Short mmCIF file of C-alpha atoms and ligand atoms in Angstrom, two decimals:
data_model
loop_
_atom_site.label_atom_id
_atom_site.label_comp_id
_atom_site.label_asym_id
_atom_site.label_seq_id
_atom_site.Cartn_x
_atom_site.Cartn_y
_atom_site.Cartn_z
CA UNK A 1 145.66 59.58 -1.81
CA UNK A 2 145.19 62.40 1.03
CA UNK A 3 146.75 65.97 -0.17
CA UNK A 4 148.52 67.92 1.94
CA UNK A 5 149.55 71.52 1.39
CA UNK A 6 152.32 72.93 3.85
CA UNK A 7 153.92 76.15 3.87
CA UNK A 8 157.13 76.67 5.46
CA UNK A 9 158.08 73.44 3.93
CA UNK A 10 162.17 74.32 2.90
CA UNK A 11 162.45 74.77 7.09
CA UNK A 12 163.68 71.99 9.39
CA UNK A 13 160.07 71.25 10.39
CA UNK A 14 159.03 71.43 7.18
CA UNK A 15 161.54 68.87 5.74
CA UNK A 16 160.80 65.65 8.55
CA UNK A 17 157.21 66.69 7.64
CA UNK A 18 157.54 65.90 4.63
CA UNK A 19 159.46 63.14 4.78
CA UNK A 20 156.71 61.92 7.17
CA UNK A 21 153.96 62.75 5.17
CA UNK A 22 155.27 60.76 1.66
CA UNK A 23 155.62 57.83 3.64
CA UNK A 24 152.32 57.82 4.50
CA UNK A 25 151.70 58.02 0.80
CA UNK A 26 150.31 61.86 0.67
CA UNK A 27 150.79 63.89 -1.79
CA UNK A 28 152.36 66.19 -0.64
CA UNK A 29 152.28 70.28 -1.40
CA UNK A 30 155.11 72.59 -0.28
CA UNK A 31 155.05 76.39 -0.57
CA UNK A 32 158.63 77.91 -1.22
CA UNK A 33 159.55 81.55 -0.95
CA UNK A 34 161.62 83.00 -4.25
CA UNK A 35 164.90 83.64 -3.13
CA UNK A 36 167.85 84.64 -5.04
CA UNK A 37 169.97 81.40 -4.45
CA UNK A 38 168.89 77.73 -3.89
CA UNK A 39 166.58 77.39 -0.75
CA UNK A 40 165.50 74.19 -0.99
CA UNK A 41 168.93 71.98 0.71
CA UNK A 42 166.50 70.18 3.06
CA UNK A 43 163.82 68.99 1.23
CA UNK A 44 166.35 68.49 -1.92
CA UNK A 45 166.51 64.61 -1.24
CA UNK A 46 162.60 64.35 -1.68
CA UNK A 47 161.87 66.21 -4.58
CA UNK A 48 161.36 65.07 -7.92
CA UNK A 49 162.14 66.76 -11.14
CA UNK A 50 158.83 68.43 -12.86
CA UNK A 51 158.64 66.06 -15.58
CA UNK A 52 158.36 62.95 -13.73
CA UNK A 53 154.49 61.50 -13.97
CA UNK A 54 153.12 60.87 -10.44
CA UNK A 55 155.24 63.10 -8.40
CA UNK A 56 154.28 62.87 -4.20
CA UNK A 57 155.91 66.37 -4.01
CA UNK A 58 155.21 69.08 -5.59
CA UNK A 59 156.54 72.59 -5.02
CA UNK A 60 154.59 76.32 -5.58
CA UNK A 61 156.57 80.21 -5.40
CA UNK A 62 154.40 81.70 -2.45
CA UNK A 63 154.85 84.23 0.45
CA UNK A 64 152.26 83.89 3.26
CA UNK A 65 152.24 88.07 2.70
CA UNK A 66 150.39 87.39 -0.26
CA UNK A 67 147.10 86.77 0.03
CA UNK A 68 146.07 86.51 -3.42
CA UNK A 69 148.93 84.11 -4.13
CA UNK A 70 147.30 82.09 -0.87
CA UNK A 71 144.11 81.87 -2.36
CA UNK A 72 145.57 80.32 -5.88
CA UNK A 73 147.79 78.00 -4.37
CA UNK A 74 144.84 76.37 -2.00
CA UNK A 75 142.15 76.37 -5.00
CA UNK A 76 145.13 74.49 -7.18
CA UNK A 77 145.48 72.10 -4.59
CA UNK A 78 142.64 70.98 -3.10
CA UNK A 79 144.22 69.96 0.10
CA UNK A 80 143.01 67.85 2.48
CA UNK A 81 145.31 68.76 5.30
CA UNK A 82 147.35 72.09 5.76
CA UNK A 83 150.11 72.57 7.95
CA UNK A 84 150.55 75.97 8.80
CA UNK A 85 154.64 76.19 9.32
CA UNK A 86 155.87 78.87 7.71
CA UNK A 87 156.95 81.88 9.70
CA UNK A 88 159.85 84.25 11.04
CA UNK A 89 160.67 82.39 13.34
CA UNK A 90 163.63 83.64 14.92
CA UNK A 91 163.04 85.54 18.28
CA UNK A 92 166.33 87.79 18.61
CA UNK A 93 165.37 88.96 14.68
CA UNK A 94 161.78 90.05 15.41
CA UNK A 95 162.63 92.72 17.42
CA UNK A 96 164.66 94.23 14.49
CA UNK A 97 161.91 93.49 12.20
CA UNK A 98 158.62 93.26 14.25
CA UNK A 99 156.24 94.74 11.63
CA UNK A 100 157.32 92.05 9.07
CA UNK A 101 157.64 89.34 11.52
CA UNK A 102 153.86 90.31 12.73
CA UNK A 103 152.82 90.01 8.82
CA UNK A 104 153.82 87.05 8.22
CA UNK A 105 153.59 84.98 11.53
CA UNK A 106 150.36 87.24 12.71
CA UNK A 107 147.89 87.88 9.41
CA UNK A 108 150.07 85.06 7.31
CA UNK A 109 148.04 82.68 9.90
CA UNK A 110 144.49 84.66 9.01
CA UNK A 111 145.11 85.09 5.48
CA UNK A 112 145.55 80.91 4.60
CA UNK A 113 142.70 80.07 7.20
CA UNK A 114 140.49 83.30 4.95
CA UNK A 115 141.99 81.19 1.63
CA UNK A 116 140.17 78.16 3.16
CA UNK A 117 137.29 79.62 3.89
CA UNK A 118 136.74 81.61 1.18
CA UNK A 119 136.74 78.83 -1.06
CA UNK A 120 134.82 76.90 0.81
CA UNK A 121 137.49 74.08 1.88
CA UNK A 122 136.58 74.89 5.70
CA UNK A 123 134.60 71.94 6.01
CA UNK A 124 136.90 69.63 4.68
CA UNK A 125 140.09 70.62 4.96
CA UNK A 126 142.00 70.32 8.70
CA UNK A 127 144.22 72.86 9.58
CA UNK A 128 147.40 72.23 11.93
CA UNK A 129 148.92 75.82 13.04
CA UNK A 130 153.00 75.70 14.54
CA UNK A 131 152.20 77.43 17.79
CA UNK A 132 155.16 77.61 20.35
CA UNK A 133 155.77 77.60 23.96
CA UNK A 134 157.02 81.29 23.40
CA UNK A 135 153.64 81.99 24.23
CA UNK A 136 154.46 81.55 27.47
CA UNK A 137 157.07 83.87 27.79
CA UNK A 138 157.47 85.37 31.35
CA UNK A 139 156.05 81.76 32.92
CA UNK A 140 153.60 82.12 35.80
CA UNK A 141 153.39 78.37 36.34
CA UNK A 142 155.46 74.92 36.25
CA UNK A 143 155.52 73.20 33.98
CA UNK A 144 153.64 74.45 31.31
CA UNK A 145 150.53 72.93 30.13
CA UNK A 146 147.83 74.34 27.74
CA UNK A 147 146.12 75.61 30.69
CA UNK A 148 149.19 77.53 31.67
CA UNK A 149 148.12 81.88 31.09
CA UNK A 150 150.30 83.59 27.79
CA UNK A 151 152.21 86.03 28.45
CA UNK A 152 154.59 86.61 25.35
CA UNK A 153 158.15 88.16 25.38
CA UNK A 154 158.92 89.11 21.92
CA UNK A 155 157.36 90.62 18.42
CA UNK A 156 157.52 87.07 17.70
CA UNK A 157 155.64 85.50 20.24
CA UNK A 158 152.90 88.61 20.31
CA UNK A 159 152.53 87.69 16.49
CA UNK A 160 152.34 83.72 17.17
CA UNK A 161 150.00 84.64 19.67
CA UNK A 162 147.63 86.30 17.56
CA UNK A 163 147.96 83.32 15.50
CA UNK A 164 146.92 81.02 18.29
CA UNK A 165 143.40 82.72 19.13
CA UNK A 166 142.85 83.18 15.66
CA UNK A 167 143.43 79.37 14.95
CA UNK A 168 140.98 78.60 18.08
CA UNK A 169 138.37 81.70 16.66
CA UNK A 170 137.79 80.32 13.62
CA UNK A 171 137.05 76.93 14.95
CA UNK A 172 134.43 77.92 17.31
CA UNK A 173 133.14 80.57 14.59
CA UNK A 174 133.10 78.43 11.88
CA UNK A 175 133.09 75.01 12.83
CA UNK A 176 136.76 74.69 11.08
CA UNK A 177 139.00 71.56 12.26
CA UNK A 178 141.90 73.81 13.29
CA UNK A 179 144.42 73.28 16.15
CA UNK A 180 147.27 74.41 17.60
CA UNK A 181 150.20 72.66 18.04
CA UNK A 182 151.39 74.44 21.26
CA UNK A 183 155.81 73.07 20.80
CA UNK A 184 158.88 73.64 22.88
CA UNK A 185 162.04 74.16 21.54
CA UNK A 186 163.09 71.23 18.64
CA UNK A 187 166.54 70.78 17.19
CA UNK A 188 168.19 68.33 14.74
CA UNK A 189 171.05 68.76 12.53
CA UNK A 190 168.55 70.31 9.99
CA UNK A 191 168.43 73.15 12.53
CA UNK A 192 168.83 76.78 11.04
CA UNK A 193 172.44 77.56 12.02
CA UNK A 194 171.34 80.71 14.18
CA UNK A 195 169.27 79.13 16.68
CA UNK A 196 171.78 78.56 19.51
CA UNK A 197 171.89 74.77 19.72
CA UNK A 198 173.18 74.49 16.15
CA UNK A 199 175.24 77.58 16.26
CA UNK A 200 176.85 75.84 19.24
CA UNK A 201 177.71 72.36 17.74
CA UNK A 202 178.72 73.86 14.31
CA UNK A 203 181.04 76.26 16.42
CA UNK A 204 182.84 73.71 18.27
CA UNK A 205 183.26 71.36 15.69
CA UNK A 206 185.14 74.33 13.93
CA UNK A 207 186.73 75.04 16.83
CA UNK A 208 188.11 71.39 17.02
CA UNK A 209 189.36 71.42 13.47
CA UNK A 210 191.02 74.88 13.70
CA UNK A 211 188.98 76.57 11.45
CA UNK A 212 187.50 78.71 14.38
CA UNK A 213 189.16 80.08 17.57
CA UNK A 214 185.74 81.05 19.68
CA UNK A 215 182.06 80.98 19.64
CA UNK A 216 180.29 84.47 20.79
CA UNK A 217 176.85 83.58 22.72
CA UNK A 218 174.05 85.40 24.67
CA UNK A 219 172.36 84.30 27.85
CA UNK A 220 174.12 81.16 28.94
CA UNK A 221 171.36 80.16 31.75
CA UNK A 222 168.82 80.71 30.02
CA UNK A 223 166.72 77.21 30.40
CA UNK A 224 165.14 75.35 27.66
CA UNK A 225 163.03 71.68 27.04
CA UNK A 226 164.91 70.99 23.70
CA UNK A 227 163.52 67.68 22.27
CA UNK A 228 163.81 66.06 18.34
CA UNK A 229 162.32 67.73 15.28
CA UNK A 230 161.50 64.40 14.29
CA UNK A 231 159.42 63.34 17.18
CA UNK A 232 157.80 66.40 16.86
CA UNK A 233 156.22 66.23 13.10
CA UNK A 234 154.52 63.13 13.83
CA UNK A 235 152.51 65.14 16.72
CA UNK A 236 151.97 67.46 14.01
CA UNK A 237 150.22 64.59 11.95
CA UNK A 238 148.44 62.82 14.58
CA UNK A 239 147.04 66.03 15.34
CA UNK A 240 144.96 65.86 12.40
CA UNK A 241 143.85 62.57 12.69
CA UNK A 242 141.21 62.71 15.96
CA UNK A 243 137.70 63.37 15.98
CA UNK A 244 137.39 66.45 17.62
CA UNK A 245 140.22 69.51 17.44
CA UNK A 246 141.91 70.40 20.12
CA UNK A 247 145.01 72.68 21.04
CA UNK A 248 148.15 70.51 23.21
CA UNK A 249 151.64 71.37 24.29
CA UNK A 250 154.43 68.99 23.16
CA UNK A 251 157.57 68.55 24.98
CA UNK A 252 159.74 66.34 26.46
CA UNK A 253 159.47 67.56 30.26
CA UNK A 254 162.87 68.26 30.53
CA UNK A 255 165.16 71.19 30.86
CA UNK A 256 168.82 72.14 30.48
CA UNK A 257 170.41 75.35 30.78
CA UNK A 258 172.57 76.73 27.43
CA UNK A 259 175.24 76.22 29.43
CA UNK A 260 174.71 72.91 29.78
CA UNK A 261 174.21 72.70 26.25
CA UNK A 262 177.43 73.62 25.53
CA UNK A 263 179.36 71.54 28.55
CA UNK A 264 177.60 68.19 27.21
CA UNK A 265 178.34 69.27 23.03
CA UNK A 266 181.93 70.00 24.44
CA UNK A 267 182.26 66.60 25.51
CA UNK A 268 180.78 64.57 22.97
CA UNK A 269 184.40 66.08 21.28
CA UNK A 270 186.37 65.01 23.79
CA UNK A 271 185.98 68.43 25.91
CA UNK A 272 185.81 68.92 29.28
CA UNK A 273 185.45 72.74 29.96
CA UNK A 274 185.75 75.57 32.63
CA UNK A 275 184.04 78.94 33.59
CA UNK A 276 185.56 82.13 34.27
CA UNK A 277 184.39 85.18 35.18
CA UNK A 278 180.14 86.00 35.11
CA UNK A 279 178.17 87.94 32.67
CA UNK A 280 179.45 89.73 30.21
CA UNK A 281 182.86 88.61 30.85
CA UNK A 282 182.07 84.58 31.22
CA UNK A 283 185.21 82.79 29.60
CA UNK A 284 184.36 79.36 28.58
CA UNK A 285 188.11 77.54 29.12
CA UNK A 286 189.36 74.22 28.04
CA UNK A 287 189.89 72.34 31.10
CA UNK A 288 191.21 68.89 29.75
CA UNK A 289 191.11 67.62 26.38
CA UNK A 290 190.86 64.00 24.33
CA UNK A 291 193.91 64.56 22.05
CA UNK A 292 193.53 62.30 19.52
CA UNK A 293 189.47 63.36 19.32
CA UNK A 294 190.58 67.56 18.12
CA UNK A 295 193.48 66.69 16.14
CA UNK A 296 193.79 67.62 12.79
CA UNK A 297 196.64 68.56 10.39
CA UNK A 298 198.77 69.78 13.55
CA UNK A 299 195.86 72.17 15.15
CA UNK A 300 195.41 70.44 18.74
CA UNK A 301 193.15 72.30 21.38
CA UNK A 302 195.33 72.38 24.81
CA UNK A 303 194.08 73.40 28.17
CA UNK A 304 193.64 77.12 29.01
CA UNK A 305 192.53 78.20 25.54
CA UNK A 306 189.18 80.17 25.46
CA UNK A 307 186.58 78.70 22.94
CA UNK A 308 183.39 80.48 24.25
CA UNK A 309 182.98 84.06 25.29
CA UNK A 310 179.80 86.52 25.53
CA UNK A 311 179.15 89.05 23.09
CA UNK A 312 176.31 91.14 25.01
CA UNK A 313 174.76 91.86 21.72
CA UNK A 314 172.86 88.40 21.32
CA UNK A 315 171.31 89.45 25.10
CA UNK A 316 167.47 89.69 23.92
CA UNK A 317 165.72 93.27 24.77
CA UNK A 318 162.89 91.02 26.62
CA UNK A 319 164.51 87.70 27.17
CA UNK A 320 162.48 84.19 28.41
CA UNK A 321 164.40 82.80 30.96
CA UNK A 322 163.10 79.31 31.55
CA UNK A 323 160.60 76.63 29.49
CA UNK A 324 159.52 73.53 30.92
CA UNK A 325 156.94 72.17 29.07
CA UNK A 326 154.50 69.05 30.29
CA UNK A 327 152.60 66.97 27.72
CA UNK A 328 150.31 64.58 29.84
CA UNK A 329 147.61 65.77 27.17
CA UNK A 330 149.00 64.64 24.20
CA UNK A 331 150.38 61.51 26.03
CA UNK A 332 147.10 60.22 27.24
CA UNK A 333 144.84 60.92 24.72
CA UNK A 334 147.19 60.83 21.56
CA UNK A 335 149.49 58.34 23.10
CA UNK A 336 152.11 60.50 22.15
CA UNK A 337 155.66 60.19 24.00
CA UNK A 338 159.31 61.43 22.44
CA UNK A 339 161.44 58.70 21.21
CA UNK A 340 164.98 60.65 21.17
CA UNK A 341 167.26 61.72 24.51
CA UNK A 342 168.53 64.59 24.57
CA UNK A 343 172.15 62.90 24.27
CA UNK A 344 171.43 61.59 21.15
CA UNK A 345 169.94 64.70 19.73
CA UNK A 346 173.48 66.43 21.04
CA UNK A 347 175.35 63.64 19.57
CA UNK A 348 173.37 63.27 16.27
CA UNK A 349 174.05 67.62 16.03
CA UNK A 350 177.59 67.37 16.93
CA UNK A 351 178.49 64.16 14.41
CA UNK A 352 177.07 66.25 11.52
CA UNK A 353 178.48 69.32 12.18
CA UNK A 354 181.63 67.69 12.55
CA UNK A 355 181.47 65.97 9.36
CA UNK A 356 180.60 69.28 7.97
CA UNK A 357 184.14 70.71 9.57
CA UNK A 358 185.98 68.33 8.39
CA UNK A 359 185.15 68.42 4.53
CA UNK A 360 186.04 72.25 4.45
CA UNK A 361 189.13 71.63 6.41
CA UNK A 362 190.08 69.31 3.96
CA UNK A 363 189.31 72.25 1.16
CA UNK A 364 191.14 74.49 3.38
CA UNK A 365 194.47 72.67 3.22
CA UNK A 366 193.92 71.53 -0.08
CA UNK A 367 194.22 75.67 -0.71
CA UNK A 368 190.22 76.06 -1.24
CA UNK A 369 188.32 79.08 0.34
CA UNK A 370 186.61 78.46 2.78
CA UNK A 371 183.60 80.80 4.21
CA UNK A 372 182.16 81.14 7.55
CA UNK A 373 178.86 83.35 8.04
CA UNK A 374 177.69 85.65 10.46
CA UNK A 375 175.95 84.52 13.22
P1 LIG B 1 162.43 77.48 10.16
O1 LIG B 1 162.86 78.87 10.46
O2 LIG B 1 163.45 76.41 9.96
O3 LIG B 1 161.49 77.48 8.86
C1 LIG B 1 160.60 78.52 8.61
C2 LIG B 1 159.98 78.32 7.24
O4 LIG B 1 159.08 79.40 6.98
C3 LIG B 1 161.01 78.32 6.09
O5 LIG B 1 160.58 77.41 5.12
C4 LIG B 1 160.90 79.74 5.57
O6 LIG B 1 161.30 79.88 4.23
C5 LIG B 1 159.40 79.96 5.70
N1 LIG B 1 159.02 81.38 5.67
C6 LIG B 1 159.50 82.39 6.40
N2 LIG B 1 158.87 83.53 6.10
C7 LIG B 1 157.96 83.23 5.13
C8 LIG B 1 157.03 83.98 4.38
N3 LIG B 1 156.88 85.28 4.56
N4 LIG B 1 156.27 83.34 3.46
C9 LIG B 1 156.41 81.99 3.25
N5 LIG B 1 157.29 81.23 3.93
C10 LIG B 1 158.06 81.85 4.85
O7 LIG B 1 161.41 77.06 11.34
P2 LIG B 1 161.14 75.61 11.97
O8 LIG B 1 161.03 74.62 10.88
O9 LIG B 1 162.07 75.39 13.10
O10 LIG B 1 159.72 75.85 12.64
C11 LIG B 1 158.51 75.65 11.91
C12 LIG B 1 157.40 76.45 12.56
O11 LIG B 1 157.23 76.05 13.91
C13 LIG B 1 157.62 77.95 12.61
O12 LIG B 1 156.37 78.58 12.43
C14 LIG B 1 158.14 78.21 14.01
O13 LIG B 1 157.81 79.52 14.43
C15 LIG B 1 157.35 77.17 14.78
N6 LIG B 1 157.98 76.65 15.98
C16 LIG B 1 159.23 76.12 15.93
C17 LIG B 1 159.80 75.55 17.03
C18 LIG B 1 161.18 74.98 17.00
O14 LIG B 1 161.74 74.76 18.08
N7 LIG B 1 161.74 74.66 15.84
C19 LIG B 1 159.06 75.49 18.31
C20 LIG B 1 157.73 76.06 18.25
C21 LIG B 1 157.22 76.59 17.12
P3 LIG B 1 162.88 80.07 3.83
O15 LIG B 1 163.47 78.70 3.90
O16 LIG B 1 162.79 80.62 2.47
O17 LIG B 1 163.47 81.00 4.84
P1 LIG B 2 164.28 80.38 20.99
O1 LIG B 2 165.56 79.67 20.37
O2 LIG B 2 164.46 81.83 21.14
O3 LIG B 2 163.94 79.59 22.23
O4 LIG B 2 163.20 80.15 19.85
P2 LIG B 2 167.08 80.12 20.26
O5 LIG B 2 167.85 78.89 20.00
O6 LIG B 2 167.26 81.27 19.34
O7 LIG B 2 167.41 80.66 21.76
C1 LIG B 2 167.29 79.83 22.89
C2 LIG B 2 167.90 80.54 24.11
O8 LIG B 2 169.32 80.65 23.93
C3 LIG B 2 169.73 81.95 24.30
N1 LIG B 2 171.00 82.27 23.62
C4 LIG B 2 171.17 82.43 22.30
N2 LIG B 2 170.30 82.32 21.27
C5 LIG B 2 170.79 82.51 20.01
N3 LIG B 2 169.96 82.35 18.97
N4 LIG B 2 172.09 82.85 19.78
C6 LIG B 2 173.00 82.99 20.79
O9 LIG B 2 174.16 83.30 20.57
C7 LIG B 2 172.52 82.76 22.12
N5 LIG B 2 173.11 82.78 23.33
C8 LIG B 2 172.18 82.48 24.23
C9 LIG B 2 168.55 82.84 23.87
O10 LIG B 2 168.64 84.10 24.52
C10 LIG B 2 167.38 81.98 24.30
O11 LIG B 2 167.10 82.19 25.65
C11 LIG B 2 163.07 78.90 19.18
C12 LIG B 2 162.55 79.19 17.77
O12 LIG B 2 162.57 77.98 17.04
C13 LIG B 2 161.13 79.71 17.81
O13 LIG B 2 160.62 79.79 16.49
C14 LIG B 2 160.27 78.74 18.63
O14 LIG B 2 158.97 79.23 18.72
C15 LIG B 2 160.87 78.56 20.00
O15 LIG B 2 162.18 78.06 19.88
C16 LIG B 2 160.07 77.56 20.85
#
C-alpha cells in the first residue's frame, strides 16, 4: 500500500485528493492546522475515528511554518508521495498579509522539500508542488503554456513563485522527483466561499430565497479559465506516476469574464439580468425572472431590483486581468483532458448553494438565527 502525505488536505483540493487517493487504496496522510473550531467539513466524510484498526486516513496537527513539526510528521510517515497543497492561497488577502503569506506559501515549500531531504526520503519519495497560473500574472503571451515568461502580480504569486524554482532547484540539485503542477483557476461546490465563483453562487441563491438583497464584487471583466477541482487532482496524481519529472500547465483552454460568471449562475435560477452604469457604479438589474424558480414563502424577485453592485474595495492593488491557459503538454504526453463543462461546474455550484439557502430559510421562518459572514 503506497503512503501519501499531503498538507493542505482540509482545502477543496485537498479533499477530491483524497478522495482520489483512498480509492486507489493509499494510505493516505493529511496535515491539519489547529484551529479553534472544527476545520475539517470537507474531508469529514472520509475520516475514520482513531480507534478503528486499518484506517486509509490518518490526520497530524502541523503548520508548514514549522519546520521542526515538518520534519516529525515526514519521519512518522514514511511517505511515498507528498503533495505539497497547503498554502494562503487567497490573492486579495496576501497583500494584507504578505510576510505570512510569503512564509508559508514561499519557505513552507523549502522547509517540507529540506524535511525530505534531510531525512534522506529524496530518493524515494516524489514530490507534487500546487503551482498556479498566477505566475503569470501580467501575461506576455496567449495562451499560456509552461514556456510562457512569469511575471507575478501579487505577494501571493511572488511567494508561489519562489516555490516554483525552488521545486525545479532541488530537482536538478539533487536528483529529487519534484514537479510543479502549473493550475488555472478550479472551482466546485467545495470552493472556499471567498473566491468569487462561490461567493457568487452562494450570493444569488440567497438572493433568490430572500435571505440576501445584493452581492458586492470587484473587477467584473476580469477573465478567467475556471475548470473542475475534480479533474484537476487526478493531474495532480498522474503527475507522480511518469518516469521522468516534469513541470505542465493544466487548464481547460477556455475563458469567461466574471461577468459572465455571474449572467450564466443568474440563469441557472431562472435569471436573466441587466447592466447599468460602468465601474464603480455597475448595477447588476433583474431583467426578467422565472417566477416559480425564486419563490419562496412570499419573497419573489421582480424586474428592476438590483442584486449585484461594486464595492471598489475588493479592486486588487495589482490586479491580473486575463488567464487563458493551454495544456497540449499534459494532453499529449499524460493523456490528460478535463471531463466537466463549465455549465455543469456552474450548475453543480449553484444546486448546492441553493440547497444550502434553502435549509436556513427554512430555520429562518421556523424563528432560527440565521448568520451570514463577511465576504
Ligand atoms: P484552499 O484555500 O481551499 O486550501 C488551502 C489549504 O492550506 C487548507 O487546508 C489550509 O488549512 C491549508 N493551510 C493554509 N495555511 C497553512 C499553513 N500555514 N500550514 C498548514 N496548512 C495551511 O486552497 P485550494 O484547495 O483551492 O488550493 C490548493 C493549493 O493549490 C493551494 O496551494 C493553492 O494556492 C493552489 N492553487 C489553487 C488553485 C485553485 O484554483 N483552487 C489554482 C492554482 C493553485 P485551513 O483549512 O486550516 O485553512
Ligand atoms: P484568483 O481567484 O485571484 O484568480 O485566485 P478569485 O476567485 O479570488 O478571483 C478571480 C477574479 O475575480 C475578481 N473578482 C473578485 N474576486 C474575489 N475573490 N471577490 C470578489 O468580490 C471579486 N470581484 C471580482 C478578482 O479580482 C480576480 O480577478 C485563485 C486562487 O485559488 C489562487 O490560490 C490560485 O492560485 C488562482 O486562483 C489560480
Amino acid at each position: 500500500m503506497k503512503k501519501a502525505l499531503i498538507t493542505g488536505i482540509t482545502g477543496q483540493d485537498g479533499a477530491y485528493l483524497t478522495e482520489f487517493l483512498i480509492n486507489k487504496d493509499y494510505e493516505v496522510h493529511g496535515i491539519k492546522r489547529r484551529s479553534s473550531s472544527f476545520n475539517t467539513h470537507r474531508i469529514d466524510h472520509l475520516y475514520q475515528e482513531q480507534h478503528v484498526k486499518d484506517r486509509n486516513l490518518i490526520l497530524h496537527y502541523g503548520d508548514m511554518t514549522d519546520s521542526s513539526n515538518l520534519i516529525r510528521i515526514v519521519q512518522k510517515v514514511q511517505p511515498d508521495e507528498v503533495y505539497n497543497l497547503a498554502a494562503q492561497s487567497h490573492v486579495a488577502v496576501s497583500f494584507e498579509a504578505p510576510e505570512y503569506t510569503a512564509d508559508t506559501d514561499a519557505l513552507g515549500t523549502l522547509r517540507l522539500l529540506e524535511a525530505i531531504k534531510t531525512l534522506n526520503l529524496h530518493k524515494t519519495c516524489r514530490f507534487y508542488q500546487a503551482s498556479t497560473s498566477e505566475l503569470f500574472g501580467k501575461v506576455q503571451e496567449f495562451p499560456q503554456t509552461e514556456k510562457t515568461p512569469f511575471h507575478p502580480r501579487s505577494p501571493y504569486a511572488v511567494a508561489k513563485m519562489y516555490a516554483y524554482w525552488i521545486v525545479v532547484n532541488y530537482r536538478e540539485a539533487y536528483g529529487m522527483y519534484a514537479c510543479n503542477g502549473i493550475l488555472f483557476n478550479h472551482e466546485s461546490h467545495l470552493r472556499g466561499e471567498t473566491f468569487v465563483t462561490r461567493k457568487i453562487t452562494r450570493a444569488l441563491a440567497r438572493i433568490v430565497l430572500g435571505l440576501k438583497d445584493c452581492v458586492y464584487l470587484g473587477n467584473l471583466d476580469a477573465k478567467r479559465d475556471w475548470g473542475h477541482a475534480k479533474d484537476y487532482v487526478e493531474m495532480q496524481w498522474l503527475m507522480l506516476q511518469q518516469e521522468i519529472p516534469d513541470d505542465f500547465v493544466i487548464a481547460t483552454g477556455i475563458q469567461h469574464s466574471v461577468r459572465q460568471f455571474v449572467e450564466i449562475a443568474a440563469k441557472e435560477l431562472g435569471i436573466t439580468l441587466g447592466w447599468e452604469g460602468s465601474g464603480v457604479e455597475e448595477k447588476g438589474i433583474v431583467d426578467t425572472v422565472v417566477p416559480d424558480k425564486t419563490k419562496f414563502h412570499g419573497k419573489q424577485l421582480k424586474p428592476g431590483d438590483v442584486i449585484v453592485q461594486i464595492d471598489p474595495r475588493y479592486f486588487r492593488p495589482a490586479e491580473v486581468e486575463t488567464l487563458l491557459g493551454d495544456s497540449s503538454k499534459a494532453n499529449k504526453e499524460l493523456g490528460w483532458k478535463p471531463q466537466i463543462s463549465f455549465q455543469e461546474l456552474v450548475r453543480e455550484m449553484v444546486c448546492y448553494d441553493m440547497e444550502e439557502a434553502k435549509r436556513d430559510a427554512f430555520c429562518k421562518q421556523e424563528g432560527f438565527r440565521v448568520w451570514d459572514f463577511h465576504e
